[in-house]
Amino acid sequence: MAGEQLIYLPLGGAGEVGMNMYLYGYGRKGKERFILVDMGVTFPDMDGSPGVDLIFPDIEWIADRADQLDAIFITHAHEDHIGAVGHLLGRLNAPIYARKFTAHIGRMKLEEHGFDGTQIQTVGPMPTQVEAGPFKVGFMPISHSIPESSALIIDTPEGRVVHSGDFKIDETPVLGEPFDRKAWGNLGPVKALVCDSTNVFSRHEGRSEITVGPAITKIVSEAEGMVVATTFASNIARVKTLADAGIAAGRSIVLMGRAMKKMVAAGLETGVIDTFPPTVAPEEAQSIPRDHLMLLATGSQGERRAASAQLSRGKFQGLTLKEGDLFLFSSKTIPGNEVSVGRIVNALSEMGVDVIDDKMADIHVSGHANRPDLEEMHRLVQPQILVPMHGEHRMLREHAKLGTANGIASIVAPNGTMISLSGNRPEIVEFVETGRLYLDGSVQIGALDGIVRDRIRMALNGQVVIGVLIDEEDAPLLDAWCELKGLAETGQSNAPLAEILEDDVGQFLGRADDKTILDDDKLEEAIKRLVRQSCLNEIGKKPEVIVLISRLAA
């Protein structure tokens, strides 16, 4: 029908790695029906978001159109695709569809936030399809580093769209469904491929998960002390490979960290793994000889509270690392986490613990498609249009160049870029304001609310609190009092900084005119300027200043 169009709008995950959330819509402008793909989170850092617990996409645009949202589809159970469901679903209130393992993880998240979990419906793989408004959506099995990952096959009035989700081409994945080239080659004709871009700069052939086992088994069998291994807890195939290697070496397996235990239990409950080697509790492990132990720990990305970090700081759950022990990082460090991971590695080194990572041995393979795999996906699907997603801007741009070089109409569409897929080429039709929400303690705050900005300013500059008491005749009753936070106590004058500031403010109050003394706003601003300048002179910093003005009634 004239005036109707098929649109794609990323709200998160395009221009960054993590926080995935993508909208598809069809209809006349303002009357579209939508489906949402994934509801992910990303994680804070002390530089840009100190004190924040989690970061979500800002969903205001679609929340304002919640009555036009027909369904939510979750491609797999990684946190950057499912982690926000419990936090944001209340503002959308649409049914969620996922495959069995993903649905199980999603229900646990919803229940943690007071939902009953019934809004998540389990769906089998293709050819099963879910009807949602003008869309028919099927889950196409695809290889990744977590069970039951799926691409979405989205049939629309304008043609078929393939949303790849996170993927690699792996025909021997150890656990789960192998990549089926024939099935993927039979999907056409495909209007658009919206495709993972994470490893577009990796030009070597991707390795299969099956290649990891022999190297891990050899390393563990040759270890002399206690062995600790960390990986993504959600990579159950890898966790099982590590556990099997430990058992083969005559070691007892200890799962350390809530996520590790939860994922193994979920795998067994949903049947994605038939068996898992027997494990012992940490308290039982204390009575087992060290050279007969293998710990599988959370925290491969340097997370401060995870098991790996706590082990690197000393004792965790009664177990302590010692000189001669071995620590395996069977994972890749996500860009941005290098410092926190490096801190753990150095702490382990100081203990005399040997560390082996993916650069030193073949103990990890990526769950994302390298450049040759991306080109193979393009050849199999033969899309008319390519829209790169899931990646930093440089990754999206490089992937679009790759598509263009192979004769596919391609476009770079970072978060907030609404694309029309109705024509022969993708077209930008609108820019939507997008942003981030922070989970700060138990409340959600906007990234532009100023709360985290003020926290950063206090961290960088310190804080001064100045109190002033004014009597009923608007003359200073007492000298000002001062409290310092995060600042040197003594400055260039070799006198206590607090006393210097109190004297400076007291002298100012003594000479200020009545117009300033009578106006709280003017008085506050004048004191702030004075304190900042005094601090700059004394300690070379301009702190954040809070002025407390109290007036005594006549």
Coordinates of C-alpha atoms in Angstrom, one line a residue:
M1 CA 0.0 0.0 0.0
A2 CA 1.3 3.4 -0.9
G3 CA 3.0 5.2 2.0
E4 CA 3.9 2.1 3.9
Q5 CA 7.5 1.2 4.5
L6 CA 9.8 -1.3 6.2
I7 CA 12.1 0.4 8.7
Y8 CA 15.0 -0.6 10.9
L9 CA 16.1 1.4 13.9
P10 CA 18.9 0.5 16.3
L11 CA 18.5 1.8 19.9
G12 CA 21.7 0.1 21.2
G13 CA 24.5 -2.1 19.9
A14 CA 25.2 -0.2 16.7
G15 CA 28.3 1.9 17.2
E16 CA 29.3 0.0 20.3
V17 CA 29.9 -3.6 21.5
G18 CA 27.1 -4.5 23.9
M19 CA 23.7 -3.1 24.9
N20 CA 21.9 -4.6 21.9
M21 CA 18.4 -3.4 21.0
Y22 CA 17.0 -3.2 17.5
L23 CA 13.5 -2.2 16.2
Y24 CA 11.8 -3.3 13.0
G25 CA 8.7 -1.5 11.9
Y26 CA 6.2 -1.6 9.0
G27 CA 3.4 0.7 8.1
R28 CA 2.6 4.4 7.4
K29 CA 4.6 6.9 9.3
G30 CA 3.3 7.3 12.8
K31 CA 1.1 4.2 12.4
E32 CA 3.8 1.5 12.2
R33 CA 3.7 -1.8 14.0
F34 CA 6.9 -2.8 15.6
I35 CA 8.9 -5.7 16.9
L36 CA 11.9 -5.4 19.1
V37 CA 15.0 -7.6 18.9
D38 CA 17.0 -8.1 22.1
M39 CA 17.1 -6.1 25.3
G40 CA 20.7 -6.0 26.4
V41 CA 22.9 -4.2 28.9
T42 CA 26.5 -3.0 28.9
F43 CA 28.7 -2.6 31.9
P44 CA 30.1 0.6 33.6
D45 CA 33.6 1.7 34.1
M46 CA 35.1 3.9 36.7
D47 CA 36.2 6.5 34.2
G48 CA 32.9 7.3 32.5
S49 CA 30.2 5.9 34.9
P50 CA 31.6 5.6 38.4
G51 CA 29.3 3.9 40.9
V52 CA 26.8 2.8 38.2
D53 CA 25.7 -0.9 38.3
L54 CA 24.4 -1.4 34.8
I55 CA 23.8 0.5 31.6
F56 CA 20.7 0.1 29.3
P57 CA 19.6 1.7 26.1
D58 CA 17.2 4.6 26.6
I59 CA 13.9 3.2 25.4
E60 CA 11.9 6.4 25.6
W61 CA 11.2 6.4 21.8
I62 CA 9.6 3.0 21.7
A63 CA 8.1 3.3 25.2
D64 CA 6.1 6.3 23.9
R65 CA 4.8 4.0 21.2
A66 CA 4.4 0.9 23.4
D67 CA 0.9 0.3 22.1
Q68 CA 2.4 -0.1 18.6
L69 CA 4.9 -2.8 19.8
D70 CA 3.6 -6.3 19.0
A71 CA 6.4 -8.5 20.3
I72 CA 10.0 -8.8 21.6
F73 CA 12.4 -11.5 20.3
I74 CA 15.6 -12.5 22.2
T75 CA 18.3 -14.1 20.0
H76 CA 20.3 -15.6 22.8
A77 CA 21.1 -15.4 26.6
H78 CA 24.2 -13.3 26.7
E79 CA 23.8 -10.3 29.1
D80 CA 24.3 -7.8 26.2
H81 CA 21.2 -9.2 24.6
I82 CA 18.9 -10.3 27.5
G83 CA 20.2 -8.5 30.6
A84 CA 17.7 -5.6 30.5
V85 CA 14.5 -7.6 30.3
G86 CA 13.7 -7.4 34.0
H87 CA 14.6 -3.8 34.2
L88 CA 12.7 -2.4 31.1
L89 CA 9.8 -4.8 30.4
G90 CA 7.4 -2.9 32.6
R91 CA 7.6 0.1 30.3
L92 CA 6.9 -2.0 27.2
N93 CA 4.6 -4.9 28.4
A94 CA 4.8 -6.9 25.1
P95 CA 5.1 -10.7 24.9
I96 CA 8.7 -12.0 24.7
Y97 CA 9.7 -15.0 22.5
A98 CA 12.8 -17.0 22.8
R99 CA 14.2 -20.5 22.4
K100 CA 14.2 -22.9 25.4
F101 CA 17.5 -22.1 27.0
T102 CA 17.2 -18.4 26.4
A103 CA 13.6 -18.4 27.7
H104 CA 14.7 -20.2 30.9
I105 CA 17.4 -17.6 31.6
G106 CA 14.9 -14.8 30.8
R107 CA 12.3 -16.1 33.2
M108 CA 14.8 -16.2 36.0
K109 CA 15.6 -12.6 35.3
L110 CA 11.9 -11.6 35.2
E111 CA 11.2 -13.4 38.5
E112 CA 14.1 -11.5 40.1
H113 CA 12.3 -8.3 39.3
G114 CA 8.8 -9.4 40.4
F115 CA 7.4 -10.6 37.1
D116 CA 5.9 -14.1 37.0
G117 CA 7.9 -15.1 33.9
T118 CA 4.8 -16.0 31.8
Q119 CA 5.4 -13.1 29.4
I120 CA 8.3 -15.2 27.9
Q121 CA 7.1 -17.8 25.5
T122 CA 9.3 -20.7 24.3
V123 CA 9.5 -21.1 20.6
G124 CA 11.1 -23.9 18.6
P125 CA 13.5 -23.4 15.7
M126 CA 12.6 -22.8 12.1
P127 CA 10.3 -23.7 10.3
T128 CA 8.2 -22.6 13.3
Q129 CA 7.3 -18.9 13.0
V130 CA 5.6 -16.4 15.3
E131 CA 3.1 -14.0 13.9
A132 CA 3.5 -10.5 15.3
G133 CA 1.5 -7.8 13.5
P134 CA 2.7 -7.6 9.9
F135 CA 5.7 -9.8 10.7
K136 CA 6.4 -13.5 10.8
V137 CA 9.5 -14.4 12.7
G138 CA 11.4 -17.6 13.0
F139 CA 14.5 -18.7 15.0
M140 CA 17.3 -20.0 12.8
P141 CA 19.9 -21.9 14.7
I142 CA 23.4 -20.4 14.4
S143 CA 26.8 -21.1 16.0
H144 CA 27.9 -18.8 18.9
S145 CA 29.5 -19.2 22.3
I146 CA 26.2 -19.9 24.2
P147 CA 23.6 -22.6 23.7
E148 CA 20.7 -22.2 21.3
S149 CA 21.9 -18.9 19.7
S150 CA 19.6 -18.0 16.8
A151 CA 19.4 -15.6 13.9
L152 CA 15.9 -14.2 13.2
I153 CA 14.3 -14.8 9.9
I154 CA 11.8 -11.9 9.6
D155 CA 9.2 -12.2 6.8
T156 CA 7.6 -8.8 6.1
P157 CA 5.3 -7.4 3.4
E158 CA 8.5 -6.0 1.7
G159 CA 10.4 -9.3 1.7
R160 CA 12.6 -11.4 4.0
V161 CA 15.0 -9.8 6.5
V162 CA 17.7 -11.9 8.2
H163 CA 18.9 -10.6 11.5
S164 CA 22.1 -12.6 12.2
G165 CA 22.4 -12.0 15.9
D166 CA 25.8 -12.9 17.2
F167 CA 27.3 -15.7 15.2
K168 CA 30.3 -17.6 13.8
I169 CA 30.4 -20.3 11.2
D170 CA 31.2 -23.4 13.2
E171 CA 30.3 -26.9 11.9
T172 CA 31.8 -28.7 15.0
P173 CA 30.7 -26.5 18.0
V174 CA 31.1 -29.2 20.7
L175 CA 27.8 -28.3 22.1
G176 CA 24.6 -27.3 20.3
E177 CA 23.7 -27.0 16.7
P178 CA 26.4 -26.9 14.0
F179 CA 26.2 -24.3 11.3
D180 CA 24.1 -25.6 8.5
R181 CA 25.4 -24.2 5.2
K182 CA 22.6 -25.8 3.1
A183 CA 19.8 -24.4 5.2
W184 CA 21.4 -20.9 5.1
G185 CA 21.9 -21.1 1.4
N186 CA 18.2 -21.9 1.0
L187 CA 16.8 -18.8 2.7
G188 CA 16.6 -16.6 -0.4
P189 CA 15.5 -14.3 -1.8
V190 CA 16.6 -12.1 1.1
K191 CA 15.8 -8.4 1.1
A192 CA 18.2 -7.4 3.8
L193 CA 20.9 -8.9 6.0
V194 CA 21.4 -7.1 9.3
C195 CA 24.7 -8.6 10.4
D196 CA 27.1 -8.9 13.3
S197 CA 30.3 -6.9 12.7
T198 CA 32.4 -7.6 15.7
N199 CA 35.4 -9.4 14.1
V200 CA 35.4 -7.7 10.7
F201 CA 39.0 -6.7 11.1
S202 CA 40.2 -10.3 11.8
R203 CA 41.3 -11.5 8.4
H204 CA 42.3 -15.1 9.4
E205 CA 39.9 -18.0 9.2
G206 CA 37.8 -18.6 12.3
R207 CA 38.6 -21.6 14.4
S208 CA 36.0 -24.2 15.6
E209 CA 35.2 -24.7 19.3
I210 CA 36.4 -28.3 18.9
T211 CA 40.0 -27.2 18.4
V212 CA 40.2 -25.8 22.0
G213 CA 39.9 -29.1 23.9
P214 CA 43.2 -30.7 23.1
A215 CA 45.3 -27.7 24.1
I216 CA 43.4 -27.3 27.4
T217 CA 43.6 -31.0 28.2
K218 CA 47.4 -31.0 27.6
I219 CA 48.0 -27.9 29.8
V220 CA 45.9 -29.2 32.7
S221 CA 47.4 -32.6 32.6
E222 CA 50.9 -31.1 32.9
A223 CA 50.1 -28.7 35.7
E224 CA 51.6 -29.5 39.1
G225 CA 49.8 -27.2 41.5
M226 CA 46.2 -26.2 41.8
V227 CA 44.6 -25.1 38.5
V228 CA 42.1 -22.2 38.1
A229 CA 40.4 -21.5 34.8
T230 CA 38.1 -18.6 33.9
T231 CA 35.9 -18.1 30.9
F232 CA 32.4 -16.7 30.2
A233 CA 30.0 -18.7 32.4
S234 CA 27.5 -18.6 29.6
N235 CA 29.9 -20.5 27.3
I236 CA 28.7 -23.8 28.6
A237 CA 30.6 -25.8 25.9
R238 CA 33.9 -24.3 27.1
V239 CA 33.0 -24.7 30.8
K240 CA 32.3 -28.4 30.1
T241 CA 35.6 -28.7 28.1
L242 CA 37.5 -27.3 31.0
A243 CA 35.8 -29.6 33.5
D244 CA 36.4 -32.6 31.3
A245 CA 40.1 -31.7 31.1
G246 CA 40.2 -31.5 34.9
I247 CA 38.5 -34.9 35.4
A248 CA 40.9 -36.4 32.8
A249 CA 43.8 -35.1 34.9
G250 CA 42.4 -36.7 38.1
R251 CA 41.2 -33.4 39.5
S252 CA 38.1 -32.5 41.5
I253 CA 36.1 -29.7 39.9
V254 CA 34.9 -26.7 41.9
L255 CA 32.5 -24.2 40.4
M256 CA 33.2 -20.7 41.9
G257 CA 30.9 -17.8 41.3
R258 CA 27.1 -17.5 41.1
A259 CA 26.9 -17.2 37.4
M260 CA 29.0 -20.3 36.8
K261 CA 26.7 -22.4 38.9
K262 CA 23.6 -20.8 37.5
M263 CA 24.6 -21.5 33.8
V264 CA 25.6 -25.1 34.4
A265 CA 22.3 -25.7 36.2
A266 CA 20.3 -24.0 33.4
G267 CA 22.1 -26.1 30.8
L268 CA 21.2 -29.3 32.6
E269 CA 17.6 -28.2 33.4
T270 CA 16.9 -27.3 29.7
G271 CA 18.7 -30.3 28.3
V272 CA 21.2 -28.4 26.2
I273 CA 23.8 -30.6 28.0
D274 CA 23.0 -34.1 29.0
T275 CA 25.7 -34.5 31.7
F276 CA 28.3 -32.4 33.5
P277 CA 31.2 -33.8 35.5
P278 CA 30.7 -34.2 39.2
T279 CA 31.7 -31.1 41.3
V280 CA 32.6 -30.5 44.9
A281 CA 31.7 -27.5 47.1
P282 CA 34.5 -25.0 48.0
E283 CA 34.3 -26.1 51.6
E284 CA 34.9 -29.8 50.6
A285 CA 37.8 -28.7 48.4
Q286 CA 39.7 -27.4 51.3
S287 CA 40.4 -31.0 52.4
I288 CA 41.5 -32.2 48.9
P289 CA 45.3 -32.0 47.9
R290 CA 46.0 -28.9 45.8
D291 CA 47.4 -30.8 42.9
H292 CA 44.0 -32.6 42.7
L293 CA 41.9 -29.5 42.4
M294 CA 40.6 -27.5 39.4
L295 CA 38.6 -24.3 40.0
L296 CA 36.3 -22.9 37.4
A297 CA 35.8 -19.3 38.2
T298 CA 33.8 -16.4 37.0
G299 CA 35.4 -13.0 36.2
S300 CA 37.2 -13.5 32.9
Q301 CA 36.7 -9.7 32.2
G302 CA 38.3 -8.6 35.5
E303 CA 35.0 -7.9 37.2
R304 CA 35.9 -6.7 40.7
R305 CA 33.5 -8.8 42.7
A306 CA 33.8 -12.0 40.6
A307 CA 35.6 -15.1 41.8
S308 CA 38.8 -14.5 39.7
A309 CA 39.3 -11.0 41.1
Q310 CA 38.7 -12.2 44.7
L311 CA 41.1 -15.1 44.3
S312 CA 43.7 -12.6 43.0
R313 CA 43.3 -10.5 46.2
G314 CA 43.7 -13.4 48.6
K315 CA 41.3 -16.0 49.9
F316 CA 37.9 -16.7 48.4
Q317 CA 35.4 -19.2 49.9
G318 CA 38.3 -20.7 51.9
L319 CA 40.6 -21.3 48.9
T320 CA 43.9 -19.5 48.4
L321 CA 46.3 -19.5 45.4
K322 CA 50.0 -20.1 46.0
E323 CA 53.2 -20.1 44.2
G324 CA 53.3 -22.8 41.5
D325 CA 49.6 -22.8 40.8
L326 CA 48.3 -22.2 37.3
F327 CA 45.6 -19.8 36.1
L328 CA 44.0 -20.1 32.6
F329 CA 42.2 -17.3 30.9
S330 CA 40.2 -19.3 28.4
S331 CA 38.6 -16.1 27.0
K332 CA 39.3 -13.0 25.1
T333 CA 39.5 -9.6 26.9
I334 CA 36.7 -7.4 25.6
P335 CA 38.1 -4.0 24.5
G336 CA 37.9 -1.6 27.5
N337 CA 38.5 -4.4 30.1
E338 CA 42.3 -4.6 29.6
V339 CA 43.2 -2.6 32.7
S340 CA 41.0 -4.6 35.1
V341 CA 42.2 -7.9 33.6
G342 CA 45.8 -6.8 33.7
R343 CA 45.3 -5.9 37.4
I344 CA 44.3 -9.5 38.2
V345 CA 47.2 -11.0 36.1
N346 CA 49.7 -8.8 37.9
A347 CA 48.3 -9.7 41.3
L348 CA 48.5 -13.4 40.4
S349 CA 52.1 -12.9 39.2
E350 CA 53.0 -11.4 42.6
M351 CA 51.8 -14.6 44.2
G352 CA 54.0 -16.7 42.0
V353 CA 51.0 -18.0 40.0
D354 CA 51.6 -18.8 36.3
V355 CA 49.1 -17.3 33.9
I356 CA 48.2 -18.6 30.4
D357 CA 45.9 -16.7 28.1
D358 CA 44.7 -17.0 24.6
K359 CA 47.8 -15.2 23.2
M360 CA 50.0 -17.9 24.8
A361 CA 48.1 -21.0 23.8
D362 CA 45.1 -22.1 21.7
I363 CA 42.7 -22.2 24.7
H364 CA 40.1 -19.8 23.3
V365 CA 38.2 -19.2 20.1
S366 CA 35.9 -16.2 19.4
G367 CA 32.2 -16.7 19.2
H368 CA 32.0 -14.0 16.4
A369 CA 32.5 -14.3 12.7
N370 CA 35.9 -13.2 11.4
R371 CA 36.1 -11.4 8.0
P372 CA 36.2 -14.6 5.9
D373 CA 33.1 -15.9 7.7
L374 CA 31.3 -12.7 7.1
E375 CA 32.0 -12.9 3.4
E376 CA 30.8 -16.5 3.4
M377 CA 27.6 -15.4 5.1
H378 CA 27.1 -12.8 2.4
R379 CA 27.6 -15.4 -0.3
L380 CA 25.2 -17.9 1.3
V381 CA 22.4 -15.4 2.0
Q382 CA 22.9 -13.1 -1.1
P383 CA 21.1 -10.1 0.4
Q384 CA 20.0 -7.2 -1.6
I385 CA 20.9 -4.9 1.3
L386 CA 23.5 -5.2 4.0
V387 CA 23.1 -3.3 7.3
P388 CA 26.1 -3.9 9.7
M389 CA 25.2 -4.0 13.4
H390 CA 26.8 -5.2 16.7
G391 CA 30.1 -3.3 16.7
E392 CA 31.9 -0.1 17.2
H393 CA 31.5 2.5 14.5
R394 CA 34.8 1.6 12.8
M395 CA 33.5 -2.0 12.6
L396 CA 30.2 -1.0 11.1
R397 CA 32.0 1.2 8.5
E398 CA 34.5 -1.5 7.6
H399 CA 31.7 -4.1 7.2
A400 CA 29.7 -1.7 5.0
K401 CA 32.8 -1.3 2.8
L402 CA 33.1 -5.1 2.6
G403 CA 29.5 -5.4 1.5
T404 CA 29.9 -2.6 -1.1
A405 CA 33.0 -4.2 -2.5
N406 CA 31.0 -7.4 -3.0
G407 CA 28.2 -5.6 -4.8
I408 CA 25.7 -5.4 -1.9
A409 CA 24.0 -2.1 -1.2
S410 CA 25.3 -1.3 2.2
I411 CA 24.9 1.5 4.8
V412 CA 26.3 2.5 8.2
A413 CA 23.5 3.0 10.7
P414 CA 24.6 3.7 14.2
N415 CA 22.2 4.0 17.1
G416 CA 19.3 6.3 16.4
T417 CA 19.5 6.1 12.6
M418 CA 16.2 5.0 11.2
I419 CA 16.6 3.2 7.9
S420 CA 14.0 2.4 5.2
L421 CA 14.5 -1.1 3.7
S422 CA 11.6 -0.7 1.3
G423 CA 13.6 0.4 -1.8
N424 CA 16.4 -1.2 -3.8
R425 CA 18.9 0.6 -1.5
P426 CA 18.7 1.4 2.2
E427 CA 17.9 5.1 2.9
I428 CA 18.1 7.1 6.1
V429 CA 14.7 8.5 6.7
E430 CA 15.0 10.0 10.2
F431 CA 17.4 10.4 13.2
V432 CA 15.9 9.5 16.6
E433 CA 17.4 10.7 19.8
T434 CA 18.9 7.7 21.7
G435 CA 21.0 7.5 24.8
R436 CA 21.6 5.5 27.9
L437 CA 19.9 4.7 31.1
Y438 CA 22.0 3.9 34.2
L439 CA 21.0 1.5 37.0
D440 CA 22.4 3.4 40.0
G441 CA 21.7 1.3 43.1
S442 CA 18.0 0.5 42.9
V443 CA 16.9 3.4 40.6
Q444 CA 17.2 4.2 36.9
I445 CA 18.6 7.6 36.0
G446 CA 19.3 9.2 32.6
A447 CA 22.8 9.6 31.4
L448 CA 22.1 13.4 30.9
D449 CA 20.5 13.9 34.3
G450 CA 23.7 15.2 35.7
I451 CA 24.1 12.8 38.6
V452 CA 27.0 10.8 37.2
R453 CA 28.5 14.0 35.7
D454 CA 28.6 15.5 39.2
R455 CA 30.0 12.3 40.6
I456 CA 32.8 12.5 38.1
R457 CA 33.5 16.1 38.9
M458 CA 33.7 15.3 42.6
A459 CA 36.1 12.4 41.9
L460 CA 38.3 14.6 39.7
N461 CA 38.2 17.8 41.7
G462 CA 37.2 17.0 45.3
Q463 CA 34.5 18.8 47.3
V464 CA 34.3 21.7 49.8
V465 CA 31.2 22.3 51.9
I466 CA 30.9 25.8 53.3
G467 CA 28.4 26.7 56.0
V468 CA 27.3 30.3 56.7
L469 CA 25.0 31.5 59.4
I470 CA 23.3 34.9 59.0
D471 CA 21.5 36.6 62.0
E472 CA 18.2 38.5 61.9
E473 CA 20.0 41.8 61.0
D474 CA 21.7 40.1 58.1
A475 CA 25.2 40.4 59.5
P476 CA 27.4 37.4 60.0
L477 CA 26.7 35.9 63.4
L478 CA 29.6 33.4 63.3
D479 CA 32.6 32.7 61.1
A480 CA 31.9 30.3 58.3
W481 CA 32.7 26.6 58.8
C482 CA 34.3 24.4 56.2
E483 CA 34.5 20.6 55.5
L484 CA 36.8 19.1 52.9
K485 CA 36.3 15.9 50.9
G486 CA 39.0 14.4 48.7
L487 CA 41.4 17.4 49.0
A488 CA 44.8 17.9 50.5
E489 CA 44.5 19.3 54.0
T490 CA 47.4 21.7 53.7
G491 CA 48.2 24.0 50.8
Q492 CA 51.0 26.3 49.6
S493 CA 50.7 28.5 52.8
N494 CA 51.5 25.5 55.0
A495 CA 48.3 26.2 56.9
P496 CA 45.2 24.0 57.2
L497 CA 43.2 24.5 54.0
A498 CA 39.9 24.4 55.9
E499 CA 41.1 27.3 58.1
I500 CA 42.2 29.3 55.1
L501 CA 38.9 28.9 53.4
E502 CA 36.9 29.8 56.6
D503 CA 39.0 33.0 57.1
D504 CA 38.6 34.0 53.4
V505 CA 34.8 33.5 53.5
G506 CA 34.6 35.2 56.9
Q507 CA 36.5 38.3 55.5
F508 CA 34.2 38.3 52.5
L509 CA 31.1 38.3 54.6
G510 CA 32.5 41.2 56.6
R511 CA 32.9 43.4 53.5
A512 CA 30.0 42.2 51.3
D513 CA 27.2 44.7 50.6
D514 CA 23.7 44.3 51.9
K515 CA 22.4 43.4 48.4
T516 CA 24.6 40.4 48.3
I517 CA 24.0 39.4 51.9
L518 CA 20.3 39.5 51.5
D519 CA 20.2 37.5 48.3
D520 CA 20.9 33.8 48.8
D521 CA 21.6 33.1 45.1
K522 CA 24.1 35.9 44.8
L523 CA 25.7 35.1 48.1
E524 CA 26.1 31.4 47.2
E525 CA 27.6 32.2 43.8
A526 CA 30.0 34.7 45.2
I527 CA 31.2 32.3 47.9
K528 CA 31.6 29.5 45.3
R529 CA 33.9 31.7 43.2
L530 CA 35.9 32.8 46.2
V531 CA 36.4 29.2 47.5
R532 CA 37.4 27.9 44.0
Q533 CA 39.9 30.7 43.6
S534 CA 41.4 30.2 47.0
C535 CA 41.7 26.5 46.4
L536 CA 43.4 27.1 43.1
N537 CA 45.9 29.4 44.8
E538 CA 46.6 26.9 47.6
I539 CA 46.4 23.5 46.0
G540 CA 46.0 24.0 42.3
K541 CA 42.5 22.6 42.1
K542 CA 39.0 24.0 41.6
P543 CA 36.8 21.7 43.7
E544 CA 33.0 21.3 43.6
V545 CA 31.6 23.7 46.2
I546 CA 28.4 23.3 48.2
V547 CA 27.3 26.4 50.2
L548 CA 24.8 26.0 53.1
I549 CA 23.2 29.3 54.1
S550 CA 21.2 29.5 57.3
R551 CA 19.3 32.5 58.4
L552 CA 18.0 33.2 62.0
A553 CA 14.6 34.8 62.1
A554 CA 14.3 38.1 63.9

